XYZ file of C-alpha atoms in Angstrom:
318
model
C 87.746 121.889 101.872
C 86.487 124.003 104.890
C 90.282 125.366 105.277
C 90.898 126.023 102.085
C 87.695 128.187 101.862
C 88.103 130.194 105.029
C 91.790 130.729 103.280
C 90.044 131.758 100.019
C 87.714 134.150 102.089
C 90.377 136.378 103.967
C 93.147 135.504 101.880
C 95.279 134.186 105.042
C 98.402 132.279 102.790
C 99.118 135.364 100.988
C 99.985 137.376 104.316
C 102.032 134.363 105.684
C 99.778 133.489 109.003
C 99.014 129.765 107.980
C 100.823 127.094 106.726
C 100.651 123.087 106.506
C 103.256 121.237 109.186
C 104.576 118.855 107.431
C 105.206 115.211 108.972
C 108.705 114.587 107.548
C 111.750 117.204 108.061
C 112.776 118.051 104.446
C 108.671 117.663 102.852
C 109.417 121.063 100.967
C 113.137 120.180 99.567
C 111.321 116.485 98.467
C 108.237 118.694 96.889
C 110.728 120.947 94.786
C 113.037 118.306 92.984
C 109.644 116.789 92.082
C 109.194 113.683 94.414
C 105.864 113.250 94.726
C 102.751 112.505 91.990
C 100.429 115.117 89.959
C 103.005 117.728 89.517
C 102.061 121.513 88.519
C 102.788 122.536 85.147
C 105.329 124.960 85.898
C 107.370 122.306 87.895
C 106.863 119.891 85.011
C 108.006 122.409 82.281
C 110.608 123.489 85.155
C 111.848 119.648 84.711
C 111.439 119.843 80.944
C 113.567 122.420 80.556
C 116.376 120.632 82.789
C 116.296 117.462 81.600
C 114.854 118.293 77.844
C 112.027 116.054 77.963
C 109.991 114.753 80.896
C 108.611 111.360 81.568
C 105.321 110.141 79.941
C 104.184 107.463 82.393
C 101.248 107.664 84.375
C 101.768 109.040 87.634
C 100.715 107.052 90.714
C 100.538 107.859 94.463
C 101.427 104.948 97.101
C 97.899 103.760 96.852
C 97.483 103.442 93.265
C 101.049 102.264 93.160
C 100.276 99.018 95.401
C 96.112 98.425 93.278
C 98.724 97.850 90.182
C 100.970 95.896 91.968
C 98.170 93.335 93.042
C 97.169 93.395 89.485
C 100.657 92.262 88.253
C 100.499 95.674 85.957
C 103.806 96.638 87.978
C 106.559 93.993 89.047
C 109.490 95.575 89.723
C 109.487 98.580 93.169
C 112.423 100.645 94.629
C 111.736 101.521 98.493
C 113.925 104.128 99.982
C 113.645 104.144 103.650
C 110.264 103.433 103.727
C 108.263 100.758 105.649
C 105.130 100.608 103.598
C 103.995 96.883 106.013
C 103.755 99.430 109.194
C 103.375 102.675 107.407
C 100.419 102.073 104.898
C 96.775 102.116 106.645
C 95.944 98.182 104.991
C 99.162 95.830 106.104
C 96.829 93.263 104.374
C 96.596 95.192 101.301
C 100.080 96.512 101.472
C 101.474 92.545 101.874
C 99.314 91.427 99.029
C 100.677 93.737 96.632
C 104.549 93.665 97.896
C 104.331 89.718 97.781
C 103.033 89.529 93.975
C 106.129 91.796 92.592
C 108.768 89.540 90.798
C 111.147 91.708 92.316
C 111.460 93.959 95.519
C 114.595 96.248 96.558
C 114.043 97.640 99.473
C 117.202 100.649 101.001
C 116.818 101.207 104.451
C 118.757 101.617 107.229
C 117.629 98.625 109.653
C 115.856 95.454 108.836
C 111.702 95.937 108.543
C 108.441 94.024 108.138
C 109.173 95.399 104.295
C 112.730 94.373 104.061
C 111.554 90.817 104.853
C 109.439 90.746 101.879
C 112.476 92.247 99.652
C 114.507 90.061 97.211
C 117.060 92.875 97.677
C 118.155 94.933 100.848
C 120.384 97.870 100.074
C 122.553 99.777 103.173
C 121.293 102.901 103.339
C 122.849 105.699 105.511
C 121.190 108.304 107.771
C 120.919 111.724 107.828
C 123.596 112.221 110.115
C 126.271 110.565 107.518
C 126.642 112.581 104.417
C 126.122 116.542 103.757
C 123.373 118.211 102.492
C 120.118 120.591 103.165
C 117.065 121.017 104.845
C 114.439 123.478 103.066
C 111.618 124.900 105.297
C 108.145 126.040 104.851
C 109.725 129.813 103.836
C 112.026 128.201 100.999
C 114.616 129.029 102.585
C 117.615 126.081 102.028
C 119.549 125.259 105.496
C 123.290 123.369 104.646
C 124.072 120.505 106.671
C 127.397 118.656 107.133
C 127.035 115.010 108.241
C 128.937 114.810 111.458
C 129.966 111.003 110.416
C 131.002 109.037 107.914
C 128.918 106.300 106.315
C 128.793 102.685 108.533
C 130.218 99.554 106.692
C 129.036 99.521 103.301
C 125.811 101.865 103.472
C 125.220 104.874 101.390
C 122.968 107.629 100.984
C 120.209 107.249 99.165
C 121.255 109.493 96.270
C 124.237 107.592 96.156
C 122.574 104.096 95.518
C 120.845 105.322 92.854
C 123.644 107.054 91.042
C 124.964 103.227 91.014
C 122.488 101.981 89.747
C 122.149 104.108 87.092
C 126.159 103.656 85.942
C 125.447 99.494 85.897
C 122.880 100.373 83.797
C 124.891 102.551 81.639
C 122.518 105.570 81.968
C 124.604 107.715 84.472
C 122.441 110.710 85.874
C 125.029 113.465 86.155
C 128.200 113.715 84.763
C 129.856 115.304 87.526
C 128.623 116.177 91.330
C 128.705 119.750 90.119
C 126.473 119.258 87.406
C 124.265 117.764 90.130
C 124.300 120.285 92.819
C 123.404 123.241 89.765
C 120.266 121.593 88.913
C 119.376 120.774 92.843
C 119.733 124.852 93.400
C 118.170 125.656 90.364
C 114.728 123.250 91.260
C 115.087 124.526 95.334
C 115.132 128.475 94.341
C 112.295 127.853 91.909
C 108.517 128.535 93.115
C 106.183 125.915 91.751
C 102.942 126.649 94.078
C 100.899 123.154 93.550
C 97.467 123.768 92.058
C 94.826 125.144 93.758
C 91.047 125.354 93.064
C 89.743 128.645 91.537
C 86.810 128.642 93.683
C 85.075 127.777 97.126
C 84.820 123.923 97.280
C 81.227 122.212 98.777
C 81.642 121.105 102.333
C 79.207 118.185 103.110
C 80.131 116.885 106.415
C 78.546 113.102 107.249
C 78.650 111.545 110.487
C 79.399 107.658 109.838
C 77.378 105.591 112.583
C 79.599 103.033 114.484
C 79.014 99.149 113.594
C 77.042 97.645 116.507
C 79.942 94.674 116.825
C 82.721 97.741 116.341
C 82.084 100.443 118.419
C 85.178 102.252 118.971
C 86.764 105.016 116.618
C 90.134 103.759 116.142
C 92.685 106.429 115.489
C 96.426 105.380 114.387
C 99.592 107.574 114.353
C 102.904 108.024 116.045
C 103.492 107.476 119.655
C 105.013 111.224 120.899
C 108.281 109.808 122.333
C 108.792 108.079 118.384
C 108.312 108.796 114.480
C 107.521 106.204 112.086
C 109.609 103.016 112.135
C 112.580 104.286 112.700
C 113.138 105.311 116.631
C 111.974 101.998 117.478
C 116.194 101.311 117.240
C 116.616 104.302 119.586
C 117.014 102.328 122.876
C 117.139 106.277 124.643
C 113.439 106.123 123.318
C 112.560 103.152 124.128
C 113.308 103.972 127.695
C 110.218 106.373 127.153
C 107.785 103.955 125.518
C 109.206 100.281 124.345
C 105.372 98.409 122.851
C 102.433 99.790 121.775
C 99.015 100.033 123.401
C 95.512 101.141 123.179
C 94.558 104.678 125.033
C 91.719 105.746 125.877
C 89.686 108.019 128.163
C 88.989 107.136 131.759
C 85.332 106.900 131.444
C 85.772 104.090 128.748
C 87.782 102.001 130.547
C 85.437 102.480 133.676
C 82.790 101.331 130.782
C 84.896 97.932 129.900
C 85.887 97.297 133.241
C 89.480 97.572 132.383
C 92.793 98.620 134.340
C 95.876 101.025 133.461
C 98.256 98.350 132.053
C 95.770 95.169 131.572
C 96.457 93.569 128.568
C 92.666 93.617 126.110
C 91.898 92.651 122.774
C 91.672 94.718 120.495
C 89.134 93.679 116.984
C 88.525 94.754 113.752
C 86.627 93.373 110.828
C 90.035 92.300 109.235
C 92.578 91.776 112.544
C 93.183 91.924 115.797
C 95.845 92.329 118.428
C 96.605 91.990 122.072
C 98.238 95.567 123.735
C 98.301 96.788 127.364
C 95.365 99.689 128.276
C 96.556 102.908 128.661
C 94.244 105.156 130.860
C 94.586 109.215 129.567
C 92.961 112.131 130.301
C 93.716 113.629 126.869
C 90.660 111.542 125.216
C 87.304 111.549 125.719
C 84.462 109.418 125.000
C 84.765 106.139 123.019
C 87.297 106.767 120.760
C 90.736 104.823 120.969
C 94.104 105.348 119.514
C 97.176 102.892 118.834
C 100.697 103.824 117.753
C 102.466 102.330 115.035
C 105.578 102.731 115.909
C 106.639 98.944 117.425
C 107.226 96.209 115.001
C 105.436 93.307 117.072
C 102.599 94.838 117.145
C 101.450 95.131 113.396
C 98.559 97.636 114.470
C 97.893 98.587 110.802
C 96.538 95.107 110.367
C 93.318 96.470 111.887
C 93.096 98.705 108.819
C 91.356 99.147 105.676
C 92.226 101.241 103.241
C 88.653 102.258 102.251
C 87.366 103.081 105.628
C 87.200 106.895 106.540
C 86.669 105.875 110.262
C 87.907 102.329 111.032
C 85.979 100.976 114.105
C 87.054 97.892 116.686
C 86.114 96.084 119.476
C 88.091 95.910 122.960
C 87.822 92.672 125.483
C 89.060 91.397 127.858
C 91.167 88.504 127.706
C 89.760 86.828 130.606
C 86.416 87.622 129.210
């Protein structure tokens, strides 16, 4: 809210000096064809006009997605090379819902915590094995020629569901010209996504730690690794091979912990053991964790509804 009304007060987008940094390479292309929830209205009628009509159902985010799952209102998912167990901030949550589907297909390109849960795992191939473009943040469309072929029986993702379309006897496009007209005409059209017509209220809160959870936990990607993915990178792992817990010197000093001494780490719904990591990027008593390594499920020490998850560190001698 705060950065959308300094935006809205000296008009920075229009001039080109600010822009969001996507997480994934490719966000914009994704946004354009219409792969993501709550669509404007010009992409919709964009779509409309395309396709001559445009789906009715509900549209749900990830979130929602997995609430209806756990209430048996949807039973059938598609991933595509996605990890929601180590990806999605509640692997609790996340588990519930996956389990409770009566069926699961999961396309990926290495075996997961989700592909365990799947009742079907589809080959999927990288971006490095079949053509096609990268859009960035100016709209401007980059080609891109795979440098190999697909491995054993994988295919790309568009691929997979071009088959499964033809067994269902509702093929997509009837030729790959047809489809590579309507993927120009969606990437050279400008659907902004809506935006509010005014300032929005900022009402920052400062949540107070629990007394038996203390520490600020923050989760994201380890810098040497993305997502789930580069933990199959072994050039990586020669960087960083398990996860940890970071945090500032004076903390540790506080705990009475070493660089590399293995702690517990607690939170009202999990816990794990990870070496310490010692930093002088942080400072006072908040910790973070990557999520990056598959044995150690740190989004277990999640919840979905916290803001600010908090945990507890000991020792394990202690």
């Amino acid at each position: 809210a705060a950065l959308w009304n300094l935006n809205r007060l000296f008009d920075i987008e229009s001039r080109g000096q600010v822009a969001v940094l996507p997480r994934y390479a490719n966000s914009v292309g994704a946004e354009k064809l219409g792969v993501r929830p709550y669509l404007s209205d010009s992409l919709r009628n964009e779509l409309k006009a395309i396709w001559g009509k445009y789906p009715e159902a509900e549209e749900y985010n990830t979130d929602a997605m997995l609430a209806r799952m756990r209430k048996e209102e949807i039973t059938g998912l598609f991933v595509f090379g996605a990890d929601l167990m180590t990806q999605y901030p509640d692997r609790v949550f996340a588990q519930d819902g996956l389990e409770r589907l009566e069926l699961l297909v999961v396309a990926d390109l290495f075996e997961t915590a989700t592909t365990e849960l799947a009742d079907v795992v589809l080959p999927m191939a990288s971006w490095a094995e079949y053509d096609g473009s990268y859009t960035n943040l100016e709209g401007r469309v980059q080609e891109a020629e795979g440098p190999i072929k697909p491995r054993f029986e994988s295919r790309p993702a568009h691929a997979i569901i071009d088959a499964i379309a033809e067994r269902l006897e509702i093929p997509l496009f009837a030729s790959p010209e047809q489809r590579t007209e309507e993927l120009n005409r969606l990437l050279a059209f400008d659907a902004k996504p809506p935006v509010p017509d005014g300032y929005l209220k900022v009402a920052a809160t400062l949540d107070d730690a629990p007394a038996d959870y203390p520490f600020p936990l923050v989760v994201g990607d380890d810098p040497h690794h993305c997502a789930h993915l580069t933990e199959k990178a072994e050039s990586l792992l020669n960087f960083r091979s398990e996860a940890y817990v970071e945090m500032s010197p004076a903390l540790a000093d506080e705990l009475g912990v070493a660089d590399g001494e293995t702690v517990r780490v607690i939170s009202p719904v999990g816990k794990v053991n990870v070496p310490v990591r010692i930093s002088d990027w942080l400072e006072g008593r908040v910790v973070f964790m990557p999520r990056n390594f598959a044995a150690t499920p740190v989004t277990s020490l999640l919840m979905r509804k916290q803001r600010v998850d908090y945990v507890r560190i000991s020792r394990l001698d202690g």
